[in-house]
mmCIF file with all atom_site columns, C-alpha atoms in Angstrom:
data_model
loop_
_atom_site.group_PDB
_atom_site.id
_atom_site.type_symbol
_atom_site.label_atom_id
_atom_site.label_alt_id
_atom_site.label_comp_id
_atom_site.label_asym_id
_atom_site.label_entity_id
_atom_site.label_seq_id
_atom_site.pdbx_PDB_ins_code
_atom_site.Cartn_x
_atom_site.Cartn_y
_atom_site.Cartn_z
_atom_site.occupancy
_atom_site.B_iso_or_equiv
_atom_site.pdbx_formal_charge
_atom_site.auth_seq_id
_atom_site.auth_comp_id
_atom_site.auth_asym_id
_atom_site.auth_atom_id
_atom_site.pdbx_PDB_model_num
ATOM 1   C CA . UNK B 1 1   ? -168.752 -15.626 67.033 1.00 74.00 ? 1   UNK B CA 1
ATOM 2   C CA . UNK B 1 2   ? -170.636 -14.533 63.931 1.00 83.00 ? 2   UNK B CA 1
ATOM 3   C CA . UNK B 1 3   ? -172.114 -17.246 61.708 1.00 92.00 ? 3   UNK B CA 1
ATOM 4   C CA . UNK B 1 4   ? -173.173 -16.411 58.138 1.00 95.00 ? 4   UNK B CA 1
ATOM 5   C CA . UNK B 1 5   ? -176.051 -17.954 56.157 1.00 96.00 ? 5   UNK B CA 1
ATOM 6   C CA . UNK B 1 6   ? -176.740 -16.968 52.545 1.00 96.00 ? 6   UNK B CA 1
ATOM 7   C CA . UNK B 1 7   ? -180.057 -17.191 50.752 1.00 97.00 ? 7   UNK B CA 1
ATOM 8   C CA . UNK B 1 8   ? -181.698 -15.943 47.586 1.00 97.00 ? 8   UNK B CA 1
ATOM 9   C CA . UNK B 1 9   ? -179.846 -17.862 44.913 1.00 97.00 ? 9   UNK B CA 1
ATOM 10  C CA . UNK B 1 10  ? -181.589 -19.631 42.068 1.00 97.00 ? 10  UNK B CA 1
ATOM 11  C CA . UNK B 1 11  ? -182.172 -19.770 38.343 1.00 98.00 ? 11  UNK B CA 1
ATOM 12  C CA . UNK B 1 12  ? -182.778 -16.539 36.477 1.00 98.00 ? 12  UNK B CA 1
ATOM 13  C CA . UNK B 1 13  ? -182.864 -15.621 32.800 1.00 98.00 ? 13  UNK B CA 1
ATOM 14  C CA . UNK B 1 14  ? -180.278 -13.277 31.297 1.00 98.00 ? 14  UNK B CA 1
ATOM 15  C CA . UNK B 1 15  ? -181.250 -9.694  31.964 1.00 98.00 ? 15  UNK B CA 1
ATOM 16  C CA . UNK B 1 16  ? -183.091 -10.635 35.130 1.00 98.00 ? 16  UNK B CA 1
ATOM 17  C CA . UNK B 1 17  ? -182.492 -9.740  38.763 1.00 98.00 ? 17  UNK B CA 1
ATOM 18  C CA . UNK B 1 18  ? -181.876 -11.504 42.043 1.00 98.00 ? 18  UNK B CA 1
ATOM 19  C CA . UNK B 1 19  ? -181.226 -10.318 45.565 1.00 98.00 ? 19  UNK B CA 1
ATOM 20  C CA . UNK B 1 20  ? -178.933 -12.347 47.762 1.00 98.00 ? 20  UNK B CA 1
ATOM 21  C CA . UNK B 1 21  ? -179.093 -12.072 51.533 1.00 98.00 ? 21  UNK B CA 1
ATOM 22  C CA . UNK B 1 22  ? -176.532 -13.010 54.143 1.00 97.00 ? 22  UNK B CA 1
ATOM 23  C CA . UNK B 1 23  ? -177.898 -13.273 57.664 1.00 96.00 ? 23  UNK B CA 1
ATOM 24  C CA . UNK B 1 24  ? -175.433 -13.102 60.508 1.00 94.00 ? 24  UNK B CA 1
ATOM 25  C CA . UNK B 1 25  ? -175.996 -14.632 63.899 1.00 92.00 ? 25  UNK B CA 1
ATOM 26  C CA . UNK B 1 26  ? -173.991 -13.686 66.939 1.00 80.00 ? 26  UNK B CA 1
ATOM 27  C CA . UNK B 1 27  ? -172.835 -10.401 68.270 1.00 80.00 ? 27  UNK B CA 1
ATOM 28  C CA . UNK B 1 28  ? -170.801 -7.531  66.899 1.00 85.00 ? 28  UNK B CA 1
ATOM 29  C CA . UNK B 1 29  ? -171.953 -7.836  63.289 1.00 89.00 ? 29  UNK B CA 1
ATOM 30  C CA . UNK B 1 30  ? -171.724 -4.069  62.886 1.00 88.00 ? 30  UNK B CA 1
ATOM 31  C CA . UNK B 1 31  ? -167.970 -4.269  63.466 1.00 90.00 ? 31  UNK B CA 1
ATOM 32  C CA . UNK B 1 32  ? -167.429 -6.577  60.507 1.00 93.00 ? 32  UNK B CA 1
ATOM 33  C CA . UNK B 1 33  ? -166.389 -5.537  57.050 1.00 96.00 ? 33  UNK B CA 1
ATOM 34  C CA . UNK B 1 34  ? -168.513 -7.673  54.737 1.00 97.00 ? 34  UNK B CA 1
ATOM 35  C CA . UNK B 1 35  ? -168.123 -8.899  51.186 1.00 98.00 ? 35  UNK B CA 1
ATOM 36  C CA . UNK B 1 36  ? -169.557 -11.140 48.522 1.00 98.00 ? 36  UNK B CA 1
ATOM 37  C CA . UNK B 1 37  ? -167.294 -13.491 46.597 1.00 98.00 ? 37  UNK B CA 1
ATOM 38  C CA . UNK B 1 38  ? -168.172 -15.888 43.824 1.00 98.00 ? 38  UNK B CA 1
ATOM 39  C CA . UNK B 1 39  ? -166.663 -18.990 42.331 1.00 98.00 ? 39  UNK B CA 1
ATOM 40  C CA . UNK B 1 40  ? -167.591 -20.356 38.942 1.00 98.00 ? 40  UNK B CA 1
ATOM 41  C CA . UNK B 1 41  ? -166.902 -23.945 37.990 1.00 97.00 ? 41  UNK B CA 1
ATOM 42  C CA . UNK B 1 42  ? -163.229 -24.408 37.183 1.00 96.00 ? 42  UNK B CA 1
ATOM 43  C CA . UNK B 1 43  ? -162.308 -20.876 38.252 1.00 97.00 ? 43  UNK B CA 1
ATOM 44  C CA . UNK B 1 44  ? -160.812 -19.261 41.314 1.00 98.00 ? 44  UNK B CA 1
ATOM 45  C CA . UNK B 1 45  ? -162.934 -17.509 43.880 1.00 98.00 ? 45  UNK B CA 1
ATOM 46  C CA . UNK B 1 46  ? -163.151 -13.788 43.140 1.00 98.00 ? 46  UNK B CA 1
ATOM 47  C CA . UNK B 1 47  ? -164.276 -10.711 45.007 1.00 98.00 ? 47  UNK B CA 1
ATOM 48  C CA . UNK B 1 48  ? -167.566 -9.306  43.750 1.00 98.00 ? 48  UNK B CA 1
ATOM 49  C CA . UNK B 1 49  ? -168.284 -6.467  46.168 1.00 98.00 ? 49  UNK B CA 1
ATOM 50  C CA . UNK B 1 50  ? -167.460 -5.377  49.684 1.00 98.00 ? 50  UNK B CA 1
ATOM 51  C CA . UNK B 1 51  ? -168.834 -2.976  52.225 1.00 98.00 ? 51  UNK B CA 1
ATOM 52  C CA . UNK B 1 52  ? -166.953 -1.721  55.241 1.00 97.00 ? 52  UNK B CA 1
ATOM 53  C CA . UNK B 1 53  ? -168.339 -1.445  58.734 1.00 95.00 ? 53  UNK B CA 1
ATOM 54  C CA . UNK B 1 54  ? -168.688 2.256   57.987 1.00 95.00 ? 54  UNK B CA 1
ATOM 55  C CA . UNK B 1 55  ? -170.602 1.685   54.746 1.00 96.00 ? 55  UNK B CA 1
ATOM 56  C CA . UNK B 1 56  ? -167.925 2.297   52.109 1.00 98.00 ? 56  UNK B CA 1
ATOM 57  C CA . UNK B 1 57  ? -168.314 0.070   49.064 1.00 98.00 ? 57  UNK B CA 1
ATOM 58  C CA . UNK B 1 58  ? -166.118 -1.379  46.331 1.00 98.00 ? 58  UNK B CA 1
ATOM 59  C CA . UNK B 1 59  ? -167.027 -3.466  43.290 1.00 98.00 ? 59  UNK B CA 1
ATOM 60  C CA . UNK B 1 60  ? -165.313 -5.675  40.776 1.00 98.00 ? 60  UNK B CA 1
ATOM 61  C CA . UNK B 1 61  ? -165.212 -3.985  37.377 1.00 98.00 ? 61  UNK B CA 1
ATOM 62  C CA . UNK B 1 62  ? -167.311 -6.790  35.900 1.00 97.00 ? 62  UNK B CA 1
ATOM 63  C CA . UNK B 1 63  ? -170.298 -5.969  38.138 1.00 98.00 ? 63  UNK B CA 1
ATOM 64  C CA . UNK B 1 64  ? -170.108 -2.189  38.472 1.00 97.00 ? 64  UNK B CA 1
ATOM 65  C CA . UNK B 1 65  ? -173.401 -0.422  37.721 1.00 97.00 ? 65  UNK B CA 1
ATOM 66  C CA . UNK B 1 66  ? -175.224 -3.780  37.805 1.00 98.00 ? 66  UNK B CA 1
ATOM 67  C CA . UNK B 1 67  ? -174.742 -5.012  41.375 1.00 98.00 ? 67  UNK B CA 1
ATOM 68  C CA . UNK B 1 68  ? -175.287 -3.160  44.653 1.00 98.00 ? 68  UNK B CA 1
ATOM 69  C CA . UNK B 1 69  ? -174.072 -4.266  48.068 1.00 98.00 ? 69  UNK B CA 1
ATOM 70  C CA . UNK B 1 70  ? -175.757 -2.951  51.194 1.00 98.00 ? 70  UNK B CA 1
ATOM 71  C CA . UNK B 1 71  ? -176.061 -3.794  54.856 1.00 97.00 ? 71  UNK B CA 1
ATOM 72  C CA . UNK B 1 72  ? -178.616 -3.468  57.624 1.00 96.00 ? 72  UNK B CA 1
ATOM 73  C CA . UNK B 1 73  ? -176.898 -3.594  61.002 1.00 94.00 ? 73  UNK B CA 1
ATOM 74  C CA . UNK B 1 74  ? -180.225 -3.713  62.819 1.00 93.00 ? 74  UNK B CA 1
ATOM 75  C CA . UNK B 1 75  ? -181.197 -6.872  60.950 1.00 95.00 ? 75  UNK B CA 1
ATOM 76  C CA . UNK B 1 76  ? -177.612 -8.191  60.939 1.00 95.00 ? 76  UNK B CA 1
ATOM 77  C CA . UNK B 1 77  ? -177.874 -8.754  57.213 1.00 96.00 ? 77  UNK B CA 1
ATOM 78  C CA . UNK B 1 78  ? -175.871 -7.872  54.131 1.00 98.00 ? 78  UNK B CA 1
ATOM 79  C CA . UNK B 1 79  ? -177.463 -7.869  50.682 1.00 98.00 ? 79  UNK B CA 1
ATOM 80  C CA . UNK B 1 80  ? -176.338 -8.129  47.098 1.00 98.00 ? 80  UNK B CA 1
ATOM 81  C CA . UNK B 1 81  ? -178.814 -6.760  44.582 1.00 98.00 ? 81  UNK B CA 1
ATOM 82  C CA . UNK B 1 82  ? -177.928 -8.140  41.162 1.00 98.00 ? 82  UNK B CA 1
ATOM 83  C CA . UNK B 1 83  ? -179.482 -6.605  38.050 1.00 98.00 ? 83  UNK B CA 1
ATOM 84  C CA . UNK B 1 84  ? -178.952 -7.163  34.334 1.00 98.00 ? 84  UNK B CA 1
ATOM 85  C CA . UNK B 1 85  ? -177.593 -10.609 35.047 1.00 98.00 ? 85  UNK B CA 1
ATOM 86  C CA . UNK B 1 86  ? -175.451 -12.321 32.458 1.00 98.00 ? 86  UNK B CA 1
ATOM 87  C CA . UNK B 1 87  ? -174.605 -16.005 31.925 1.00 98.00 ? 87  UNK B CA 1
ATOM 88  C CA . UNK B 1 88  ? -171.064 -15.252 33.068 1.00 97.00 ? 88  UNK B CA 1
ATOM 89  C CA . UNK B 1 89  ? -172.446 -14.279 36.486 1.00 98.00 ? 89  UNK B CA 1
ATOM 90  C CA . UNK B 1 90  ? -173.279 -17.948 37.047 1.00 98.00 ? 90  UNK B CA 1
ATOM 91  C CA . UNK B 1 91  ? -171.405 -19.073 40.152 1.00 98.00 ? 91  UNK B CA 1
ATOM 92  C CA . UNK B 1 92  ? -171.672 -20.030 43.776 1.00 98.00 ? 92  UNK B CA 1
ATOM 93  C CA . UNK B 1 93  ? -171.844 -16.800 45.755 1.00 98.00 ? 93  UNK B CA 1
ATOM 94  C CA . UNK B 1 94  ? -170.272 -16.671 49.192 1.00 98.00 ? 94  UNK B CA 1
ATOM 95  C CA . UNK B 1 95  ? -170.746 -14.193 51.980 1.00 98.00 ? 95  UNK B CA 1
ATOM 96  C CA . UNK B 1 96  ? -167.589 -13.182 53.860 1.00 97.00 ? 96  UNK B CA 1
ATOM 97  C CA . UNK B 1 97  ? -167.023 -11.203 57.016 1.00 96.00 ? 97  UNK B CA 1
ATOM 98  C CA . UNK B 1 98  ? -163.841 -9.883  58.593 1.00 95.00 ? 98  UNK B CA 1
ATOM 99  C CA . UNK B 1 99  ? -163.214 -7.906  61.765 1.00 91.00 ? 99  UNK B CA 1
ATOM 100 C CA . UNK B 1 100 ? -159.947 -6.605  63.196 1.00 89.00 ? 100 UNK B CA 1
ATOM 101 C CA . UNK B 1 101 ? -159.747 -7.515  66.875 1.00 88.00 ? 101 UNK B CA 1
ATOM 102 C CA . UNK B 1 102 ? -156.662 -5.708  68.168 1.00 88.00 ? 102 UNK B CA 1
ATOM 103 C CA . UNK B 1 103 ? -154.244 -2.881  67.430 1.00 90.00 ? 103 UNK B CA 1
ATOM 104 C CA . UNK B 1 104 ? -151.720 -5.338  65.941 1.00 86.00 ? 104 UNK B CA 1
ATOM 105 C CA . UNK B 1 105 ? -154.162 -6.059  63.151 1.00 86.00 ? 105 UNK B CA 1
ATOM 106 C CA . UNK B 1 106 ? -155.194 -9.575  64.138 1.00 90.00 ? 106 UNK B CA 1
ATOM 107 C CA . UNK B 1 107 ? -158.592 -10.366 62.708 1.00 90.00 ? 107 UNK B CA 1
ATOM 108 C CA . UNK B 1 108 ? -161.338 -12.944 62.644 1.00 92.00 ? 108 UNK B CA 1
ATOM 109 C CA . UNK B 1 109 ? -163.048 -13.984 59.442 1.00 94.00 ? 109 UNK B CA 1
ATOM 110 C CA . UNK B 1 110 ? -166.121 -15.978 58.569 1.00 95.00 ? 110 UNK B CA 1
ATOM 111 C CA . UNK B 1 111 ? -167.475 -17.572 55.401 1.00 97.00 ? 111 UNK B CA 1
ATOM 112 C CA . UNK B 1 112 ? -170.984 -18.624 54.586 1.00 97.00 ? 112 UNK B CA 1
ATOM 113 C CA . UNK B 1 113 ? -171.783 -21.932 52.926 1.00 96.00 ? 113 UNK B CA 1
ATOM 114 C CA . UNK B 1 114 ? -172.570 -20.381 49.535 1.00 97.00 ? 114 UNK B CA 1
ATOM 115 C CA . UNK B 1 115 ? -175.638 -20.050 47.373 1.00 97.00 ? 115 UNK B CA 1
ATOM 116 C CA . UNK B 1 116 ? -175.830 -20.999 43.702 1.00 98.00 ? 116 UNK B CA 1
ATOM 117 C CA . UNK B 1 117 ? -176.824 -18.447 41.097 1.00 98.00 ? 117 UNK B CA 1
ATOM 118 C CA . UNK B 1 118 ? -177.485 -19.751 37.605 1.00 98.00 ? 118 UNK B CA 1
ATOM 119 C CA . UNK B 1 119 ? -178.143 -17.338 34.749 1.00 98.00 ? 119 UNK B CA 1
ATOM 120 C CA . UNK B 1 120 ? -179.555 -19.208 31.791 1.00 97.00 ? 120 UNK B CA 1
ATOM 121 C CA . UNK B 1 121 ? -182.567 -19.589 29.487 1.00 95.00 ? 121 UNK B CA 1
#
């Protein structure tokens, strides 16, 4: 069973950068599709970026060309590099992993505990 632990959140000024990390324990991390979600106060959780087990990536329109998701299957870690941060990026960021386990499409999924990113002066 994969367990996910995020780190790297904090306070940053508008225009600044942060890199979030999500470390996975357990086996078979490379078989997981991974993603970052975020949830701002009073809003629903939303997808920020995802990366497949094969390395394909997708981004929310609001973060395209500013955020980059990547993974290191040797280190069992997925990253979110966030540049040109804006106050509206303020949220709790969650790491998510999902792996299909059989031909019928059953899957397992895991969530991290979240890390707070605050973009403010």
